[in-house]
PDB file of C-alpha atoms and ligand atoms in Angstrom:
ATOM      1  CA  UNK A   1     -60.651 -40.282  -2.974  1.00 92.00           C
ATOM      2  CA  UNK A   2     -61.250 -38.323   0.043  1.00 96.00           C
ATOM      3  CA  UNK A   3     -63.425 -39.735   3.188  1.00 98.00           C
ATOM      4  CA  UNK A   4     -65.192 -37.436   5.454  1.00 97.00           C
ATOM      5  CA  UNK A   5     -67.333 -37.625   8.475  1.00 98.00           C
ATOM      6  CA  UNK A   6     -70.201 -34.936   8.261  1.00 98.00           C
ATOM      7  CA  UNK A   7     -71.362 -33.581  11.302  1.00 98.00           C
ATOM      8  CA  UNK A   8     -74.855 -34.187  10.506  1.00 98.00           C
ATOM      9  CA  UNK A   9     -76.765 -36.672  12.772  1.00 98.00           C
ATOM     10  CA  UNK A  10     -79.813 -37.405  11.571  1.00 98.00           C
ATOM     11  CA  UNK A  11     -79.399 -41.088  10.465  1.00 98.00           C
ATOM     12  CA  UNK A  12     -77.132 -42.244  13.496  1.00 98.00           C
ATOM     13  CA  UNK A  13     -78.185 -44.578  16.367  1.00 98.00           C
ATOM     14  CA  UNK A  14     -76.006 -44.110  19.302  1.00 99.00           C
ATOM     15  CA  UNK A  15     -75.279 -45.635  22.416  1.00 99.00           C
ATOM     16  CA  UNK A  16     -73.892 -44.212  25.600  1.00 99.00           C
ATOM     17  CA  UNK A  17     -72.133 -45.960  28.399  1.00 99.00           C
ATOM     18  CA  UNK A  18     -71.803 -43.835  31.597  1.00 99.00           C
ATOM     19  CA  UNK A  19     -70.118 -44.499  35.025  1.00 98.00           C
ATOM     20  CA  UNK A  20     -72.061 -43.695  38.151  1.00 98.00           C
ATOM     21  CA  UNK A  21     -68.834 -43.085  40.046  1.00 98.00           C
ATOM     22  CA  UNK A  22     -68.338 -39.389  40.816  1.00 98.00           C
ATOM     23  CA  UNK A  23     -71.730 -38.866  39.392  1.00 98.00           C
ATOM     24  CA  UNK A  24     -71.475 -35.327  39.893  1.00 98.00           C
ATOM     25  CA  UNK A  25     -69.221 -35.152  36.854  1.00 98.00           C
ATOM     26  CA  UNK A  26     -70.370 -37.958  35.118  1.00 99.00           C
ATOM     27  CA  UNK A  27     -74.112 -36.286  35.044  1.00 98.00           C
ATOM     28  CA  UNK A  28     -72.593 -33.139  33.034  1.00 98.00           C
ATOM     29  CA  UNK A  29     -70.728 -35.166  30.903  1.00 98.00           C
ATOM     30  CA  UNK A  30     -73.591 -37.011  29.918  1.00 99.00           C
ATOM     31  CA  UNK A  31     -76.083 -33.968  29.541  1.00 98.00           C
ATOM     32  CA  UNK A  32     -73.112 -32.354  27.449  1.00 98.00           C
ATOM     33  CA  UNK A  33     -73.041 -35.411  25.194  1.00 99.00           C
ATOM     34  CA  UNK A  34     -76.897 -35.403  24.817  1.00 98.00           C
ATOM     35  CA  UNK A  35     -77.047 -31.942  24.135  1.00 98.00           C
ATOM     36  CA  UNK A  36     -74.552 -32.039  21.600  1.00 98.00           C
ATOM     37  CA  UNK A  37     -75.699 -35.036  19.887  1.00 99.00           C
ATOM     38  CA  UNK A  38     -79.313 -33.836  19.804  1.00 99.00           C
ATOM     39  CA  UNK A  39     -77.817 -29.992  18.413  1.00 98.00           C
ATOM     40  CA  UNK A  40     -76.552 -32.022  15.318  1.00 98.00           C
ATOM     41  CA  UNK A  41     -79.749 -33.600  14.373  1.00 98.00           C
ATOM     42  CA  UNK A  42     -79.487 -36.978  16.604  1.00 99.00           C
ATOM     43  CA  UNK A  43     -83.003 -38.244  17.309  1.00 98.00           C
ATOM     44  CA  UNK A  44     -83.262 -38.134  20.978  1.00 98.00           C
ATOM     45  CA  UNK A  45     -85.040 -42.079  20.255  1.00 98.00           C
ATOM     46  CA  UNK A  46     -82.272 -42.824  18.784  1.00 98.00           C
ATOM     47  CA  UNK A  47     -79.538 -41.877  21.777  1.00 99.00           C
ATOM     48  CA  UNK A  48     -79.849 -45.133  24.374  1.00 99.00           C
ATOM     49  CA  UNK A  49     -77.755 -44.517  27.709  1.00 99.00           C
ATOM     50  CA  UNK A  50     -76.168 -47.254  29.617  1.00 99.00           C
ATOM     51  CA  UNK A  51     -75.246 -46.934  33.216  1.00 99.00           C
ATOM     52  CA  UNK A  52     -72.344 -48.768  34.758  1.00 99.00           C
ATOM     53  CA  UNK A  53     -70.912 -48.637  38.536  1.00 98.00           C
ATOM     54  CA  UNK A  54     -67.682 -47.601  37.570  1.00 98.00           C
ATOM     55  CA  UNK A  55     -65.333 -46.897  34.408  1.00 98.00           C
ATOM     56  CA  UNK A  56     -63.668 -49.818  35.194  1.00 98.00           C
ATOM     57  CA  UNK A  57     -67.174 -51.721  34.212  1.00 98.00           C
ATOM     58  CA  UNK A  58     -67.374 -49.532  30.759  1.00 99.00           C
ATOM     59  CA  UNK A  59     -65.581 -51.561  28.062  1.00 99.00           C
ATOM     60  CA  UNK A  60     -67.613 -54.721  28.837  1.00 99.00           C
ATOM     61  CA  UNK A  61     -70.764 -52.508  28.211  1.00 99.00           C
ATOM     62  CA  UNK A  62     -69.484 -50.903  25.064  1.00 99.00           C
ATOM     63  CA  UNK A  63     -68.410 -54.071  23.789  1.00 98.00           C
ATOM     64  CA  UNK A  64     -71.904 -55.549  23.930  1.00 98.00           C
ATOM     65  CA  UNK A  65     -73.827 -52.737  22.527  1.00 99.00           C
ATOM     66  CA  UNK A  66     -71.158 -52.619  19.812  1.00 98.00           C
ATOM     67  CA  UNK A  67     -71.517 -56.088  19.103  1.00 98.00           C
ATOM     68  CA  UNK A  68     -75.410 -55.810  18.919  1.00 98.00           C
ATOM     69  CA  UNK A  69     -75.007 -54.093  15.651  1.00 98.00           C
ATOM     70  CA  UNK A  70     -77.596 -51.477  16.423  1.00 98.00           C
ATOM     71  CA  UNK A  71     -75.695 -48.881  17.212  1.00 98.00           C
ATOM     72  CA  UNK A  72     -73.403 -46.624  14.649  1.00 98.00           C
ATOM     73  CA  UNK A  73     -71.057 -45.363  17.311  1.00 98.00           C
ATOM     74  CA  UNK A  74     -70.710 -45.905  21.124  1.00 98.00           C
ATOM     75  CA  UNK A  75     -69.793 -42.722  23.540  1.00 99.00           C
ATOM     76  CA  UNK A  76     -67.953 -43.718  26.782  1.00 99.00           C
ATOM     77  CA  UNK A  77     -68.486 -41.394  29.632  1.00 99.00           C
ATOM     78  CA  UNK A  78     -66.368 -41.515  32.783  1.00 99.00           C
ATOM     79  CA  UNK A  79     -64.697 -40.100  35.606  1.00 99.00           C
ATOM     80  CA  UNK A  80     -61.367 -41.099  37.192  1.00 98.00           C
ATOM     81  CA  UNK A  81     -60.007 -38.864  39.750  1.00 98.00           C
ATOM     82  CA  UNK A  82     -56.543 -39.918  41.909  1.00 98.00           C
ATOM     83  CA  UNK A  83     -57.086 -40.978  45.213  1.00 98.00           C
ATOM     84  CA  UNK A  84     -54.524 -41.931  47.679  1.00 98.00           C
ATOM     85  CA  UNK A  85     -53.241 -45.158  46.358  1.00 98.00           C
ATOM     86  CA  UNK A  86     -52.154 -46.719  42.850  1.00 98.00           C
ATOM     87  CA  UNK A  87     -55.490 -47.738  42.015  1.00 98.00           C
ATOM     88  CA  UNK A  88     -56.056 -44.943  39.625  1.00 98.00           C
ATOM     89  CA  UNK A  89     -53.335 -45.983  37.756  1.00 98.00           C
ATOM     90  CA  UNK A  90     -54.820 -49.187  37.187  1.00 98.00           C
ATOM     91  CA  UNK A  91     -58.474 -48.262  36.926  1.00 98.00           C
ATOM     92  CA  UNK A  92     -57.493 -45.734  33.674  1.00 98.00           C
ATOM     93  CA  UNK A  93     -54.674 -47.873  32.334  1.00 98.00           C
ATOM     94  CA  UNK A  94     -57.264 -50.730  31.954  1.00 98.00           C
ATOM     95  CA  UNK A  95     -60.473 -48.784  30.913  1.00 98.00           C
ATOM     96  CA  UNK A  96     -58.156 -46.770  28.105  1.00 98.00           C
ATOM     97  CA  UNK A  97     -57.005 -50.499  27.015  1.00 98.00           C
ATOM     98  CA  UNK A  98     -60.323 -51.828  27.418  1.00 98.00           C
ATOM     99  CA  UNK A  99     -62.021 -49.352  25.178  1.00 98.00           C
ATOM    100  CA  UNK A 100     -59.478 -49.183  22.721  1.00 98.00           C
ATOM    101  CA  UNK A 101     -59.713 -53.251  22.446  1.00 98.00           C
ATOM    102  CA  UNK A 102     -63.353 -52.976  21.781  1.00 98.00           C
ATOM    103  CA  UNK A 103     -62.590 -50.650  18.735  1.00 98.00           C
ATOM    104  CA  UNK A 104     -60.418 -52.848  17.321  1.00 98.00           C
ATOM    105  CA  UNK A 105     -62.657 -55.879  17.324  1.00 98.00           C
ATOM    106  CA  UNK A 106     -65.839 -54.729  16.875  1.00 98.00           C
ATOM    107  CA  UNK A 107     -64.922 -51.828  14.558  1.00 98.00           C
ATOM    108  CA  UNK A 108     -67.669 -49.560  15.555  1.00 98.00           C
ATOM    109  CA  UNK A 109     -66.275 -45.987  16.805  1.00 98.00           C
ATOM    110  CA  UNK A 110     -66.230 -46.136  20.821  1.00 98.00           C
ATOM    111  CA  UNK A 111     -65.300 -42.974  21.717  1.00 99.00           C
ATOM    112  CA  UNK A 112     -63.347 -42.209  24.680  1.00 98.00           C
ATOM    113  CA  UNK A 113     -64.783 -39.760  26.880  1.00 98.00           C
ATOM    114  CA  UNK A 114     -63.552 -40.810  30.310  1.00 98.00           C
ATOM    115  CA  UNK A 115     -62.293 -37.731  32.108  1.00 98.00           C
ATOM    116  CA  UNK A 116     -58.963 -38.972  34.091  1.00 98.00           C
ATOM    117  CA  UNK A 117     -57.702 -35.945  36.523  1.00 98.00           C
ATOM    118  CA  UNK A 118     -55.241 -35.257  39.588  1.00 98.00           C
ATOM    119  CA  UNK A 119     -57.813 -33.224  41.666  1.00 98.00           C
ATOM    120  CA  UNK A 120     -61.545 -32.641  41.514  1.00 98.00           C
ATOM    121  CA  UNK A 121     -61.279 -29.403  40.530  1.00 98.00           C
ATOM    122  CA  UNK A 122     -59.510 -30.559  36.926  1.00 98.00           C
ATOM    123  CA  UNK A 123     -62.879 -32.577  36.836  1.00 98.00           C
ATOM    124  CA  UNK A 124     -65.277 -29.904  37.252  1.00 98.00           C
ATOM    125  CA  UNK A 125     -62.952 -27.482  34.778  1.00 98.00           C
ATOM    126  CA  UNK A 126     -63.704 -30.522  32.451  1.00 98.00           C
ATOM    127  CA  UNK A 127     -67.457 -31.206  32.948  1.00 98.00           C
ATOM    128  CA  UNK A 128     -69.133 -27.595  31.534  1.00 97.00           C
ATOM    129  CA  UNK A 129     -66.795 -25.032  33.447  1.00 97.00           C
ATOM    130  CA  UNK A 130     -63.318 -23.467  31.817  1.00 97.00           C
ATOM    131  CA  UNK A 131     -62.499 -26.694  29.717  1.00 96.00           C
ATOM    132  CA  UNK A 132     -65.464 -27.036  28.102  1.00 97.00           C
ATOM    133  CA  UNK A 133     -67.348 -30.107  28.494  1.00 98.00           C
ATOM    134  CA  UNK A 134     -65.735 -33.402  27.327  1.00 98.00           C
ATOM    135  CA  UNK A 135     -68.920 -35.398  27.447  1.00 98.00           C
ATOM    136  CA  UNK A 136     -69.948 -32.481  24.076  1.00 98.00           C
ATOM    137  CA  UNK A 137     -66.278 -32.864  22.765  1.00 98.00           C
ATOM    138  CA  UNK A 138     -67.057 -37.084  22.522  1.00 98.00           C
ATOM    139  CA  UNK A 139     -70.128 -36.408  21.286  1.00 99.00           C
ATOM    140  CA  UNK A 140     -68.504 -34.395  18.260  1.00 98.00           C
ATOM    141  CA  UNK A 141     -66.035 -36.860  17.358  1.00 98.00           C
ATOM    142  CA  UNK A 142     -68.705 -39.679  17.766  1.00 98.00           C
ATOM    143  CA  UNK A 143     -71.007 -37.957  14.775  1.00 98.00           C
ATOM    144  CA  UNK A 144     -68.077 -37.376  12.777  1.00 98.00           C
ATOM    145  CA  UNK A 145     -66.458 -41.140  13.522  1.00 98.00           C
ATOM    146  CA  UNK A 146     -70.020 -42.538  12.895  1.00 98.00           C
ATOM    147  CA  UNK A 147     -70.678 -40.506   9.605  1.00 98.00           C
ATOM    148  CA  UNK A 148     -66.863 -41.373   8.158  1.00 98.00           C
ATOM    149  CA  UNK A 149     -67.145 -45.230   8.589  1.00 98.00           C
ATOM    150  CA  UNK A 150     -70.399 -44.783   6.513  1.00 98.00           C
ATOM    151  CA  UNK A 151     -68.685 -42.967   3.779  1.00 98.00           C
ATOM    152  CA  UNK A 152     -65.678 -45.198   3.557  1.00 98.00           C
ATOM    153  CA  UNK A 153     -68.414 -48.230   3.481  1.00 97.00           C
ATOM    154  CA  UNK A 154     -70.160 -46.622   0.763  1.00 97.00           C
ATOM    155  CA  UNK A 155     -67.119 -46.065  -1.319  1.00 96.00           C
ATOM    156  CA  UNK A 156     -64.450 -48.931  -1.060  1.00 95.00           C
TER     157      UNK A 156
HETATM  158  N1  LIG B 201     -61.906 -44.732  42.072  1.00 70.60           N
HETATM  159  C1  LIG B 201     -62.583 -44.760  41.059  1.00 70.60           C
HETATM  160  C2  LIG B 201     -63.503 -45.733  40.416  1.00 70.60           C
HETATM  161  N2  LIG B 201     -63.513 -46.697  40.670  1.00 70.60           N
HETATM  162  C3  LIG B 201     -64.459 -47.986  40.697  1.00 70.60           C
HETATM  163  C4  LIG B 201     -64.137 -49.324  39.323  1.00 70.60           C
HETATM  164  O1  LIG B 201     -64.130 -48.191  38.560  1.00 70.60           O
HETATM  165  C5  LIG B 201     -64.768 -50.417  39.775  1.00 70.60           C
HETATM  166  O2  LIG B 201     -66.091 -49.917  39.411  1.00 70.60           O
HETATM  167  C6  LIG B 201     -64.528 -50.653  40.827  1.00 70.60           C
HETATM  168  O3  LIG B 201     -63.368 -50.896  40.701  1.00 70.60           O
HETATM  169  C7  LIG B 201     -65.438 -52.576  41.121  1.00 70.60           C
HETATM  170  O4  LIG B 201     -65.071 -52.807  39.686  1.00 70.60           O
HETATM  171  N3  LIG B 201     -64.200 -45.895  39.746  1.00 70.60           N
HETATM  172  C8  LIG B 201     -64.773 -44.564  38.624  1.00 70.60           C
HETATM  173  O5  LIG B 201     -65.007 -44.574  37.619  1.00 70.60           O
HETATM  174  N4  LIG B 201     -63.717 -43.400  38.908  1.00 70.60           N
HETATM  175  C9  LIG B 201     -62.965 -43.539  40.214  1.00 70.60           C
HETATM  176  O6  LIG B 201     -62.142 -42.249  40.137  1.00 70.60           O
HETATM  177  C1  LIG B 202     -59.602 -43.563  41.267  1.00 70.60           C
HETATM  178  C2  LIG B 202     -59.447 -44.495  42.525  1.00 70.60           C
HETATM  179  O1  LIG B 202     -59.629 -45.923  42.445  1.00 70.60           O
HETATM  180  C3  LIG B 202     -59.850 -43.638  43.719  1.00 70.60           C
HETATM  181  O2  LIG B 202     -60.572 -42.769  43.534  1.00 70.60           O
HETATM  182  C4  LIG B 202     -59.189 -44.914  44.894  1.00 70.60           C
HETATM  183  O3  LIG B 202     -58.873 -43.658  45.587  1.00 70.60           O
HETATM  184  P1  LIG B 202     -58.246 -44.357  46.652  1.00 70.60           P
HETATM  185  O4  LIG B 202     -56.556 -44.420  46.027  1.00 70.60           O
HETATM  186  O5  LIG B 202     -57.950 -43.062  47.902  1.00 70.60           O
HETATM  187  O6  LIG B 202     -58.402 -45.507  47.558  1.00 70.60           O
END
């Protein structure tokens, strides 16, 4: 028996948690994610967006949305850019751990679309320029994972 997540999102309800910090970047990640979801047949009315102050706040809101039972998956979008202190390391580590924990606790796909870079240029490259759009990439993973879990649940 094989399990597969098809790339048709017509039956999916998706929440997006996006941080406002570095919104020059996160706004483009959000555009990329929404465009990719719609181009894979997710209804615009089935895409709900929650804004948080910074990446550190993403896990809490992602957990709230995942636990609501109203969404097949949650996309998380943020941008953490290293500054002059070690603050970057703490934010990145806690955000990654927090999002992973929400996956484990809720068994709802919570996709990691947080860009973590050393420089602003690296972030720009990943927000719709030479390295693509990580928001769009996260949306693709979201559709596949949501449909994969539905496929597993229908067969086992
Ligand atoms: N430096 C960045 C932050 N810092 C803010 C934290 O995420 C958090 O909002 C604050 O510590 C209050 O709890 N956030 C980012 O998203 N990106 C950064 O580069
Ligand atoms: C990732 C951050 O928290 C960072 O932007 C903070 O900058 P700094 O380390 O210069 O305070």
